[in-house]
Short mmCIF file of N, CA, C and O in Angstrom, two decimals:
data_model
loop_
_atom_site.label_atom_id
_atom_site.label_comp_id
_atom_site.label_asym_id
_atom_site.label_seq_id
_atom_site.Cartn_x
_atom_site.Cartn_y
_atom_site.Cartn_z
N MET A 94 213.95 -119.52 -152.90
CA MET A 94 212.96 -120.26 -152.14
C MET A 94 212.16 -119.33 -151.23
O MET A 94 210.95 -119.49 -151.11
N LYS A 95 212.86 -118.36 -150.62
CA LYS A 95 212.18 -117.44 -149.71
C LYS A 95 211.12 -116.63 -150.45
O LYS A 95 210.02 -116.42 -149.94
N LEU A 96 211.43 -116.19 -151.67
CA LEU A 96 210.48 -115.43 -152.47
C LEU A 96 209.27 -116.30 -152.80
O LEU A 96 208.12 -115.84 -152.71
N PHE A 97 209.49 -117.55 -153.16
CA PHE A 97 208.39 -118.46 -153.49
C PHE A 97 207.48 -118.66 -152.28
O PHE A 97 206.24 -118.62 -152.41
N ILE A 98 208.06 -118.87 -151.10
CA ILE A 98 207.27 -119.06 -149.88
C ILE A 98 206.48 -117.80 -149.58
O ILE A 98 205.29 -117.86 -149.23
N SER A 99 207.10 -116.62 -149.74
CA SER A 99 206.40 -115.35 -149.50
C SER A 99 205.22 -115.19 -150.46
O SER A 99 204.13 -114.77 -150.05
N LEU A 100 205.44 -115.52 -151.74
CA LEU A 100 204.35 -115.44 -152.72
C LEU A 100 203.23 -116.41 -152.39
O LEU A 100 202.04 -116.07 -152.49
N LEU A 101 203.59 -117.61 -151.97
CA LEU A 101 202.59 -118.62 -151.61
C LEU A 101 201.76 -118.15 -150.41
O LEU A 101 200.52 -118.26 -150.42
N ILE A 102 202.41 -117.62 -149.41
CA ILE A 102 201.70 -117.14 -148.23
C ILE A 102 200.82 -115.95 -148.59
O ILE A 102 199.66 -115.85 -148.14
N GLY A 103 201.33 -115.04 -149.41
CA GLY A 103 200.54 -113.90 -149.85
C GLY A 103 199.32 -114.33 -150.65
O GLY A 103 198.21 -113.79 -150.48
N PHE A 104 199.50 -115.32 -151.52
CA PHE A 104 198.37 -115.85 -152.29
C PHE A 104 197.33 -116.47 -151.36
O PHE A 104 196.13 -116.26 -151.53
N LEU A 105 197.78 -117.24 -150.38
CA LEU A 105 196.86 -117.87 -149.42
C LEU A 105 196.08 -116.81 -148.65
O LEU A 105 194.86 -116.92 -148.46
N PHE A 106 196.78 -115.76 -148.21
CA PHE A 106 196.12 -114.67 -147.48
C PHE A 106 195.08 -113.98 -148.37
O PHE A 106 193.94 -113.77 -147.96
N GLY A 107 195.48 -113.66 -149.60
CA GLY A 107 194.56 -112.99 -150.53
C GLY A 107 193.36 -113.86 -150.85
O GLY A 107 192.22 -113.39 -150.90
N ALA A 108 193.60 -115.14 -151.06
CA ALA A 108 192.49 -116.06 -151.35
C ALA A 108 191.54 -116.13 -150.16
O ALA A 108 190.31 -116.16 -150.34
N GLY A 109 192.08 -116.14 -148.97
CA GLY A 109 191.23 -116.15 -147.77
C GLY A 109 190.37 -114.90 -147.68
O GLY A 109 189.19 -114.95 -147.30
N LEU A 110 190.95 -113.75 -148.03
CA LEU A 110 190.17 -112.50 -148.03
C LEU A 110 189.05 -112.55 -149.05
O LEU A 110 187.93 -112.12 -148.77
N VAL A 111 189.34 -113.07 -150.22
CA VAL A 111 188.32 -113.13 -151.27
C VAL A 111 187.23 -114.13 -150.89
O VAL A 111 186.03 -113.83 -150.99
N VAL A 112 187.62 -115.33 -150.43
CA VAL A 112 186.64 -116.35 -150.06
C VAL A 112 185.74 -115.87 -148.92
O VAL A 112 184.54 -116.11 -148.92
N SER A 113 186.32 -115.17 -147.95
CA SER A 113 185.53 -114.69 -146.81
C SER A 113 184.68 -113.48 -147.15
O SER A 113 183.83 -113.08 -146.35
N GLY A 114 184.92 -112.87 -148.31
CA GLY A 114 184.17 -111.68 -148.69
C GLY A 114 184.75 -110.39 -148.16
O GLY A 114 184.19 -109.32 -148.36
N MET A 115 185.89 -110.47 -147.50
CA MET A 115 186.46 -109.28 -146.89
C MET A 115 187.25 -108.42 -147.87
O MET A 115 187.74 -107.36 -147.51
N SER A 116 187.35 -108.85 -149.12
CA SER A 116 187.95 -107.98 -150.13
C SER A 116 186.90 -107.02 -150.70
O SER A 116 187.22 -106.12 -151.45
N ASN A 117 185.66 -107.22 -150.31
CA ASN A 117 184.56 -106.34 -150.72
C ASN A 117 184.39 -105.27 -149.64
O ASN A 117 184.00 -105.58 -148.51
N PRO A 118 184.65 -104.00 -149.96
CA PRO A 118 184.56 -102.96 -148.93
C PRO A 118 183.17 -102.81 -148.33
O PRO A 118 183.04 -102.39 -147.18
N ALA A 119 182.14 -103.18 -149.07
CA ALA A 119 180.78 -103.07 -148.52
C ALA A 119 180.62 -103.96 -147.29
O ALA A 119 179.97 -103.58 -146.32
N ASN A 120 181.23 -105.16 -147.31
CA ASN A 120 181.15 -106.05 -146.15
C ASN A 120 181.84 -105.45 -144.94
O ASN A 120 181.35 -105.56 -143.81
N VAL A 121 182.98 -104.83 -145.16
CA VAL A 121 183.72 -104.20 -144.05
C VAL A 121 182.93 -103.01 -143.51
O VAL A 121 182.77 -102.86 -142.30
N LEU A 122 182.41 -102.18 -144.40
CA LEU A 122 181.65 -101.01 -143.97
C LEU A 122 180.37 -101.42 -143.25
O LEU A 122 179.95 -100.75 -142.30
N ASN A 123 179.75 -102.53 -143.68
CA ASN A 123 178.56 -103.02 -142.98
C ASN A 123 178.89 -103.50 -141.57
O ASN A 123 178.05 -103.43 -140.68
N PHE A 124 180.11 -103.97 -141.37
CA PHE A 124 180.54 -104.35 -140.02
C PHE A 124 180.81 -103.11 -139.17
O PHE A 124 180.46 -103.06 -138.00
N LEU A 125 181.43 -102.11 -139.77
CA LEU A 125 181.79 -100.90 -139.03
C LEU A 125 180.59 -99.99 -138.75
O LEU A 125 180.69 -99.10 -137.92
N ASP A 126 179.48 -100.20 -139.42
CA ASP A 126 178.29 -99.37 -139.25
C ASP A 126 177.51 -99.82 -138.02
O ASP A 126 176.62 -100.66 -138.10
N LEU A 127 177.86 -99.24 -136.88
CA LEU A 127 177.22 -99.65 -135.63
C LEU A 127 175.77 -99.22 -135.54
O LEU A 127 174.98 -99.79 -134.79
N ALA A 128 175.37 -98.21 -136.33
CA ALA A 128 173.97 -97.78 -136.35
C ALA A 128 173.09 -98.88 -136.93
O ALA A 128 171.89 -98.95 -136.64
N ALA A 129 173.67 -99.77 -137.72
CA ALA A 129 172.90 -100.86 -138.33
C ALA A 129 172.50 -101.91 -137.31
O ALA A 129 171.60 -102.71 -137.57
N ILE A 130 173.13 -101.90 -136.14
CA ILE A 130 172.79 -102.88 -135.11
C ILE A 130 171.33 -102.72 -134.70
O ILE A 130 170.58 -103.69 -134.66
N SER A 131 170.92 -101.48 -134.42
CA SER A 131 169.54 -101.26 -133.99
C SER A 131 168.55 -101.54 -135.10
O SER A 131 167.40 -101.88 -134.84
N ALA A 132 168.98 -101.43 -136.35
CA ALA A 132 168.10 -101.70 -137.48
C ALA A 132 168.08 -103.19 -137.85
O ALA A 132 167.35 -103.60 -138.73
N GLY A 133 168.91 -103.98 -137.16
CA GLY A 133 168.97 -105.41 -137.44
C GLY A 133 169.67 -105.75 -138.73
O GLY A 133 169.49 -106.82 -139.28
N LYS A 134 170.51 -104.83 -139.23
CA LYS A 134 171.21 -105.04 -140.51
C LYS A 134 172.72 -105.10 -140.36
O LYS A 134 173.44 -105.00 -141.33
N TRP A 135 173.19 -105.24 -139.13
CA TRP A 135 174.64 -105.26 -138.89
C TRP A 135 175.22 -106.56 -139.39
O TRP A 135 174.66 -107.64 -139.21
N ASP A 136 176.36 -106.49 -140.05
CA ASP A 136 177.04 -107.65 -140.63
C ASP A 136 178.20 -108.05 -139.72
O ASP A 136 179.22 -107.37 -139.70
N ALA A 137 178.06 -109.14 -139.00
CA ALA A 137 179.06 -109.57 -138.01
C ALA A 137 180.11 -110.51 -138.59
O ALA A 137 180.98 -110.98 -137.86
N ARG A 138 180.08 -110.75 -139.90
CA ARG A 138 181.00 -111.75 -140.48
C ARG A 138 182.47 -111.40 -140.27
O ARG A 138 183.30 -112.29 -140.09
N LEU A 139 182.81 -110.12 -140.31
CA LEU A 139 184.20 -109.72 -140.13
C LEU A 139 184.71 -110.15 -138.75
O LEU A 139 185.87 -110.52 -138.61
N MET A 140 183.85 -110.13 -137.75
CA MET A 140 184.24 -110.56 -136.42
C MET A 140 184.69 -112.03 -136.44
O MET A 140 185.66 -112.40 -135.79
N PHE A 141 184.01 -112.86 -137.21
CA PHE A 141 184.38 -114.26 -137.30
C PHE A 141 185.67 -114.46 -138.10
O PHE A 141 186.48 -115.32 -137.76
N VAL A 142 185.85 -113.65 -139.14
CA VAL A 142 187.09 -113.71 -139.91
C VAL A 142 188.26 -113.32 -139.01
O VAL A 142 189.29 -114.00 -138.97
N LEU A 143 188.10 -112.24 -138.26
CA LEU A 143 189.16 -111.80 -137.35
C LEU A 143 189.40 -112.83 -136.24
O LEU A 143 190.55 -113.11 -135.88
N GLY A 144 188.33 -113.39 -135.72
CA GLY A 144 188.46 -114.42 -134.68
C GLY A 144 189.21 -115.64 -135.19
O GLY A 144 190.07 -116.20 -134.50
N GLY A 145 188.90 -116.05 -136.41
CA GLY A 145 189.62 -117.17 -137.02
C GLY A 145 191.09 -116.86 -137.22
O GLY A 145 191.96 -117.70 -136.96
N ALA A 146 191.37 -115.63 -137.66
CA ALA A 146 192.77 -115.23 -137.88
C ALA A 146 193.54 -115.20 -136.57
O ALA A 146 194.68 -115.67 -136.51
N VAL A 147 192.93 -114.67 -135.53
CA VAL A 147 193.60 -114.60 -134.22
C VAL A 147 193.84 -116.01 -133.68
O VAL A 147 194.91 -116.30 -133.14
N THR A 148 192.88 -116.89 -133.85
CA THR A 148 193.03 -118.27 -133.37
C THR A 148 194.17 -118.98 -134.09
O THR A 148 195.03 -119.60 -133.44
N VAL A 149 194.18 -118.90 -135.41
CA VAL A 149 195.25 -119.55 -136.18
C VAL A 149 196.61 -118.95 -135.83
O VAL A 149 197.60 -119.67 -135.67
N THR A 150 196.66 -117.62 -135.67
CA THR A 150 197.92 -116.97 -135.32
C THR A 150 198.41 -117.40 -133.94
O THR A 150 199.61 -117.67 -133.76
N ALA A 151 197.51 -117.47 -132.97
CA ALA A 151 197.90 -117.87 -131.62
C ALA A 151 198.47 -119.29 -131.62
O ALA A 151 199.51 -119.56 -130.99
N ILE A 152 197.81 -120.18 -132.32
CA ILE A 152 198.31 -121.56 -132.41
C ILE A 152 199.65 -121.59 -133.15
O ILE A 152 200.59 -122.26 -132.72
N GLY A 153 199.73 -120.86 -134.24
CA GLY A 153 200.97 -120.81 -135.02
C GLY A 153 202.14 -120.29 -134.21
O GLY A 153 203.23 -120.87 -134.24
N PHE A 154 201.93 -119.19 -133.48
CA PHE A 154 203.02 -118.65 -132.66
C PHE A 154 203.43 -119.62 -131.56
O PHE A 154 204.61 -119.75 -131.25
N ALA A 155 202.46 -120.29 -130.96
CA ALA A 155 202.79 -121.26 -129.92
C ALA A 155 203.67 -122.37 -130.47
O ALA A 155 204.64 -122.80 -129.82
N LEU A 156 203.38 -122.82 -131.68
CA LEU A 156 204.18 -123.88 -132.31
C LEU A 156 205.55 -123.35 -132.74
O LEU A 156 206.57 -124.02 -132.56
N VAL A 157 205.58 -122.17 -133.31
CA VAL A 157 206.84 -121.60 -133.83
C VAL A 157 207.80 -121.29 -132.68
O VAL A 157 209.01 -121.50 -132.81
N LYS A 158 207.30 -120.83 -131.56
CA LYS A 158 208.18 -120.48 -130.44
C LYS A 158 208.90 -121.70 -129.87
O LYS A 158 209.89 -121.55 -129.17
N ARG A 159 208.44 -122.88 -130.17
CA ARG A 159 209.11 -124.10 -129.72
C ARG A 159 210.32 -124.45 -130.58
O ARG A 159 211.15 -125.26 -130.17
N ARG A 160 210.40 -123.87 -131.76
CA ARG A 160 211.48 -124.18 -132.70
C ARG A 160 212.75 -123.41 -132.34
O ARG A 160 212.69 -122.32 -131.80
N LEU A 161 213.88 -123.97 -132.68
CA LEU A 161 215.16 -123.31 -132.45
C LEU A 161 215.45 -122.27 -133.53
O LEU A 161 216.11 -121.27 -133.28
N ARG A 162 214.97 -122.55 -134.76
CA ARG A 162 215.17 -121.62 -135.87
C ARG A 162 214.04 -121.82 -136.87
O ARG A 162 213.41 -122.87 -136.91
N PRO A 163 213.79 -120.80 -137.70
CA PRO A 163 212.73 -120.94 -138.71
C PRO A 163 213.11 -121.93 -139.80
O PRO A 163 214.28 -122.29 -139.95
N LEU A 164 212.12 -122.34 -140.56
CA LEU A 164 212.38 -123.31 -141.63
C LEU A 164 213.16 -122.70 -142.79
O LEU A 164 214.00 -123.36 -143.39
N PHE A 165 212.90 -121.44 -143.13
CA PHE A 165 213.48 -120.84 -144.33
C PHE A 165 214.31 -119.60 -144.04
O PHE A 165 214.42 -118.71 -144.89
N ALA A 166 214.88 -119.50 -142.86
CA ALA A 166 215.75 -118.36 -142.51
C ALA A 166 216.77 -118.82 -141.48
O ALA A 166 216.63 -119.88 -140.88
N GLU A 167 217.80 -118.02 -141.30
CA GLU A 167 218.85 -118.37 -140.34
C GLU A 167 218.40 -118.16 -138.90
O GLU A 167 218.79 -118.89 -138.00
N LYS A 168 217.59 -117.11 -138.69
CA LYS A 168 217.13 -116.81 -137.33
C LYS A 168 215.76 -116.15 -137.39
O LYS A 168 215.32 -115.71 -138.44
N PHE A 169 215.10 -116.12 -136.24
CA PHE A 169 213.80 -115.47 -136.14
C PHE A 169 213.99 -113.96 -136.13
O PHE A 169 215.00 -113.47 -135.63
N SER A 170 213.02 -113.26 -136.66
CA SER A 170 213.04 -111.79 -136.64
C SER A 170 211.83 -111.31 -135.83
O SER A 170 210.83 -110.84 -136.37
N TRP A 171 211.92 -111.47 -134.51
CA TRP A 171 210.82 -111.07 -133.65
C TRP A 171 210.79 -109.55 -133.50
O TRP A 171 211.82 -108.91 -133.48
N PRO A 172 209.61 -108.98 -133.37
CA PRO A 172 209.52 -107.53 -133.16
C PRO A 172 210.20 -107.14 -131.84
O PRO A 172 210.15 -107.89 -130.86
N THR A 173 210.84 -105.99 -131.84
CA THR A 173 211.51 -105.53 -130.63
C THR A 173 210.83 -104.32 -130.00
O THR A 173 211.03 -104.05 -128.83
N ALA A 174 210.04 -103.59 -130.77
CA ALA A 174 209.37 -102.39 -130.25
C ALA A 174 208.23 -102.81 -129.33
O ALA A 174 207.43 -103.69 -129.64
N THR A 175 208.17 -102.18 -128.17
CA THR A 175 207.09 -102.46 -127.22
C THR A 175 206.38 -101.20 -126.76
O THR A 175 205.35 -101.29 -126.11
N ALA A 176 206.92 -100.04 -127.10
CA ALA A 176 206.35 -98.78 -126.62
C ALA A 176 205.10 -98.40 -127.41
O ALA A 176 205.04 -98.55 -128.62
N ILE A 177 204.10 -97.95 -126.68
CA ILE A 177 202.92 -97.37 -127.31
C ILE A 177 203.13 -95.86 -127.26
O ILE A 177 202.90 -95.22 -126.24
N ASP A 178 203.63 -95.32 -128.37
CA ASP A 178 204.00 -93.91 -128.40
C ASP A 178 203.08 -93.11 -129.32
O ASP A 178 202.16 -93.65 -129.94
N ARG A 179 203.35 -91.83 -129.43
CA ARG A 179 202.52 -90.93 -130.22
C ARG A 179 202.47 -91.31 -131.69
O ARG A 179 201.38 -91.38 -132.28
N PRO A 180 203.62 -91.59 -132.35
CA PRO A 180 203.53 -92.00 -133.76
C PRO A 180 202.67 -93.24 -133.98
O PRO A 180 201.94 -93.34 -134.96
N LEU A 181 202.76 -94.20 -133.07
CA LEU A 181 201.95 -95.41 -133.20
C LEU A 181 200.47 -95.06 -133.10
O LEU A 181 199.66 -95.52 -133.91
N MET A 182 200.11 -94.24 -132.14
CA MET A 182 198.70 -93.86 -131.95
C MET A 182 198.18 -93.06 -133.14
O MET A 182 197.06 -93.29 -133.60
N ILE A 183 198.98 -92.13 -133.64
CA ILE A 183 198.56 -91.33 -134.80
C ILE A 183 198.41 -92.22 -136.03
O ILE A 183 197.41 -92.13 -136.77
N GLY A 184 199.38 -93.09 -136.26
CA GLY A 184 199.31 -94.00 -137.40
C GLY A 184 198.12 -94.94 -137.30
O GLY A 184 197.43 -95.18 -138.30
N ALA A 185 197.86 -95.46 -136.12
CA ALA A 185 196.71 -96.36 -135.94
C ALA A 185 195.40 -95.62 -136.19
O ALA A 185 194.48 -96.16 -136.82
N ALA A 186 195.32 -94.39 -135.71
CA ALA A 186 194.10 -93.59 -135.95
C ALA A 186 193.92 -93.30 -137.43
O ALA A 186 192.81 -93.42 -137.97
N MET A 187 195.01 -92.95 -138.11
CA MET A 187 194.91 -92.68 -139.55
C MET A 187 194.50 -93.94 -140.31
O MET A 187 193.67 -93.88 -141.22
N PHE A 188 195.07 -95.07 -139.94
CA PHE A 188 194.71 -96.34 -140.57
C PHE A 188 193.23 -96.63 -140.36
O PHE A 188 192.51 -96.97 -141.30
N GLY A 189 192.77 -96.48 -139.13
CA GLY A 189 191.37 -96.75 -138.80
C GLY A 189 190.40 -95.83 -139.52
O GLY A 189 189.36 -96.27 -140.03
N ILE A 190 190.75 -94.56 -139.59
CA ILE A 190 189.89 -93.61 -140.30
C ILE A 190 189.84 -93.95 -141.78
O ILE A 190 188.76 -93.98 -142.39
N GLY A 191 191.00 -94.22 -142.37
CA GLY A 191 191.03 -94.60 -143.78
C GLY A 191 190.26 -95.87 -144.05
O GLY A 191 189.52 -95.98 -145.04
N TRP A 192 190.40 -96.85 -143.17
CA TRP A 192 189.69 -98.11 -143.33
C TRP A 192 188.18 -97.88 -143.24
O TRP A 192 187.40 -98.41 -144.02
N GLY A 193 187.78 -97.05 -142.27
CA GLY A 193 186.36 -96.77 -142.10
C GLY A 193 185.76 -96.00 -143.27
O GLY A 193 184.62 -96.21 -143.64
N LEU A 194 186.54 -95.09 -143.85
CA LEU A 194 186.04 -94.29 -144.97
C LEU A 194 185.99 -95.09 -146.27
O LEU A 194 185.03 -94.99 -147.04
N ALA A 195 187.03 -95.87 -146.52
CA ALA A 195 187.14 -96.56 -147.80
C ALA A 195 186.65 -98.01 -147.74
O ALA A 195 186.24 -98.56 -148.76
N GLY A 196 186.71 -98.63 -146.57
CA GLY A 196 186.36 -100.04 -146.47
C GLY A 196 187.50 -100.95 -146.87
O GLY A 196 187.33 -102.16 -146.94
N TYR A 197 188.65 -100.37 -147.16
CA TYR A 197 189.81 -101.16 -147.56
C TYR A 197 190.95 -100.95 -146.59
O TYR A 197 191.19 -99.84 -146.12
N CYS A 198 191.68 -102.01 -146.30
CA CYS A 198 193.00 -101.90 -145.71
C CYS A 198 193.94 -102.54 -146.72
O CYS A 198 193.47 -103.13 -147.71
N PRO A 199 195.24 -102.44 -146.56
CA PRO A 199 196.15 -102.86 -147.63
C PRO A 199 195.96 -104.29 -148.14
O PRO A 199 195.97 -104.51 -149.35
N GLY A 200 195.79 -105.25 -147.28
CA GLY A 200 195.64 -106.63 -147.73
C GLY A 200 194.44 -106.84 -148.64
O GLY A 200 194.58 -107.31 -149.78
N PRO A 201 193.24 -106.52 -148.17
CA PRO A 201 192.07 -106.67 -149.05
C PRO A 201 192.15 -105.80 -150.30
O PRO A 201 191.64 -106.19 -151.35
N ALA A 202 192.77 -104.64 -150.21
CA ALA A 202 192.89 -103.78 -151.39
C ALA A 202 193.72 -104.48 -152.46
O ALA A 202 193.34 -104.49 -153.64
N LEU A 203 194.82 -105.07 -152.07
CA LEU A 203 195.66 -105.78 -153.04
C LEU A 203 194.95 -107.01 -153.59
O LEU A 203 195.06 -107.32 -154.77
N ALA A 204 194.19 -107.69 -152.72
CA ALA A 204 193.44 -108.85 -153.19
C ALA A 204 192.34 -108.43 -154.17
O ALA A 204 192.00 -109.19 -155.08
N SER A 205 191.82 -107.23 -154.03
CA SER A 205 190.76 -106.74 -154.90
C SER A 205 191.24 -106.41 -156.30
O SER A 205 190.44 -106.31 -157.22
N ILE A 206 192.54 -106.22 -156.45
CA ILE A 206 193.07 -105.95 -157.79
C ILE A 206 192.72 -107.11 -158.72
O ILE A 206 192.29 -106.91 -159.85
N GLY A 207 192.88 -108.33 -158.22
CA GLY A 207 192.57 -109.50 -159.03
C GLY A 207 191.10 -109.63 -159.37
O GLY A 207 190.74 -110.25 -160.36
N ALA A 208 190.24 -109.02 -158.56
CA ALA A 208 188.81 -109.06 -158.84
C ALA A 208 188.39 -107.96 -159.80
O ALA A 208 187.22 -107.85 -160.15
N GLY A 209 189.35 -107.13 -160.20
CA GLY A 209 189.05 -106.07 -161.17
C GLY A 209 188.32 -104.88 -160.58
O GLY A 209 187.60 -104.19 -161.29
N ALA A 210 188.50 -104.62 -159.29
CA ALA A 210 187.83 -103.48 -158.65
C ALA A 210 188.43 -102.18 -159.19
O ALA A 210 189.60 -101.89 -159.00
N ALA A 211 187.60 -101.40 -159.87
CA ALA A 211 188.07 -100.18 -160.54
C ALA A 211 188.57 -99.13 -159.55
O ALA A 211 189.50 -98.37 -159.87
N ASP A 212 188.01 -99.09 -158.35
CA ASP A 212 188.45 -98.09 -157.38
C ASP A 212 189.88 -98.33 -156.90
O ASP A 212 190.49 -97.46 -156.29
N MET A 213 190.44 -99.49 -157.20
CA MET A 213 191.83 -99.76 -156.84
C MET A 213 192.79 -98.89 -157.65
O MET A 213 193.92 -98.66 -157.24
N LEU A 214 192.34 -98.40 -158.80
CA LEU A 214 193.16 -97.49 -159.61
C LEU A 214 193.48 -96.21 -158.84
O LEU A 214 194.48 -95.56 -159.10
N TYR A 215 192.63 -95.86 -157.88
CA TYR A 215 192.84 -94.67 -157.06
C TYR A 215 193.44 -95.03 -155.70
O TYR A 215 194.29 -94.34 -155.18
N PHE A 216 192.94 -96.13 -155.14
CA PHE A 216 193.33 -96.48 -153.78
C PHE A 216 194.80 -96.91 -153.68
O PHE A 216 195.52 -96.46 -152.79
N ILE A 217 195.24 -97.79 -154.57
CA ILE A 217 196.61 -98.32 -154.49
C ILE A 217 197.65 -97.21 -154.64
O ILE A 217 198.59 -97.15 -153.83
N PRO A 218 197.54 -96.30 -155.62
CA PRO A 218 198.52 -95.21 -155.68
C PRO A 218 198.50 -94.33 -154.41
O PRO A 218 199.55 -93.90 -153.94
N ALA A 219 197.31 -94.10 -153.86
CA ALA A 219 197.22 -93.32 -152.63
C ALA A 219 197.87 -94.07 -151.46
O ALA A 219 198.55 -93.48 -150.62
N LEU A 220 197.68 -95.37 -151.42
CA LEU A 220 198.30 -96.21 -150.39
C LEU A 220 199.82 -96.15 -150.49
O LEU A 220 200.52 -95.95 -149.49
N ILE A 221 200.33 -96.28 -151.71
CA ILE A 221 201.78 -96.23 -151.92
C ILE A 221 202.32 -94.85 -151.54
O ILE A 221 203.37 -94.74 -150.89
N ALA A 222 201.60 -93.79 -151.92
CA ALA A 222 202.04 -92.44 -151.57
C ALA A 222 202.06 -92.25 -150.06
O ALA A 222 203.01 -91.68 -149.51
N GLY A 223 201.05 -92.76 -149.38
CA GLY A 223 201.01 -92.67 -147.92
C GLY A 223 202.15 -93.43 -147.26
O GLY A 223 202.76 -92.97 -146.30
N MET A 224 202.47 -94.61 -147.80
CA MET A 224 203.59 -95.39 -147.27
C MET A 224 204.90 -94.66 -147.51
O MET A 224 205.79 -94.67 -146.65
N TRP A 225 205.03 -94.02 -148.67
CA TRP A 225 206.25 -93.27 -148.99
C TRP A 225 206.40 -92.09 -148.03
O TRP A 225 207.49 -91.88 -147.49
N VAL A 226 205.32 -91.34 -147.80
CA VAL A 226 205.38 -90.20 -146.88
C VAL A 226 205.75 -90.67 -145.48
O VAL A 226 206.59 -90.07 -144.80
N ALA A 227 205.13 -91.76 -145.05
CA ALA A 227 205.43 -92.30 -143.71
C ALA A 227 206.89 -92.73 -143.64
O ALA A 227 207.57 -92.47 -142.64
N GLY A 228 207.38 -93.37 -144.68
CA GLY A 228 208.78 -93.79 -144.72
C GLY A 228 209.73 -92.63 -144.68
O GLY A 228 210.77 -92.67 -144.02
N MET A 229 209.39 -91.57 -145.40
CA MET A 229 210.23 -90.37 -145.41
C MET A 229 210.25 -89.71 -144.04
O MET A 229 211.30 -89.24 -143.58
N SER A 230 209.10 -89.68 -143.36
CA SER A 230 209.06 -89.01 -142.06
C SER A 230 209.79 -89.82 -141.00
O SER A 230 210.42 -89.26 -140.11
N THR A 231 209.75 -91.16 -141.08
CA THR A 231 210.46 -91.95 -140.09
C THR A 231 211.96 -92.01 -140.38
O THR A 231 212.75 -92.05 -139.47
N SER A 232 212.33 -92.01 -141.67
CA SER A 232 213.76 -92.05 -141.98
C SER A 232 214.44 -90.73 -141.66
O SER A 232 215.64 -90.70 -141.39
N ALA A 233 213.68 -89.63 -141.64
CA ALA A 233 214.26 -88.34 -141.29
C ALA A 233 214.60 -88.29 -139.80
O ALA A 233 215.51 -87.55 -139.39
N LYS A 234 213.92 -89.07 -138.99
CA LYS A 234 214.17 -89.08 -137.55
C LYS A 234 215.36 -89.92 -137.17
O LYS A 234 215.92 -89.80 -136.09
N VAL A 235 215.74 -90.86 -138.04
CA VAL A 235 216.83 -91.80 -137.71
C VAL A 235 218.17 -91.15 -137.84
O VAL A 235 218.48 -90.29 -138.52
#
């Protein structure tokens, strides 16, 4: 059941990315291109997608925090890390640079596979390799 729920949620997320146009890297890059503001060509749609996501998440967390336990698990798995440290800052910068250069972050990239985006043949293996390297570097510290 847990796998089915995870697949359903992933499908919903991917469908939302495709419907909103955020699986298209051109839309993301048009949002990140601040020089386009003065030219009157800036695409602000991503701001509304993010605003909608934050709103739904805030409402969802408020409702979930009232529950004693989750619907499909024995207990909640809340994040415990609170420190803003060097690895977090470096990882966030690398993510942002990659997103700005490619126009893809992992969610939209995976959703783009279904749309037949040919550049995913390069991006997804690079994403997996980056995750593997990051996993190796963090597991070496433990």
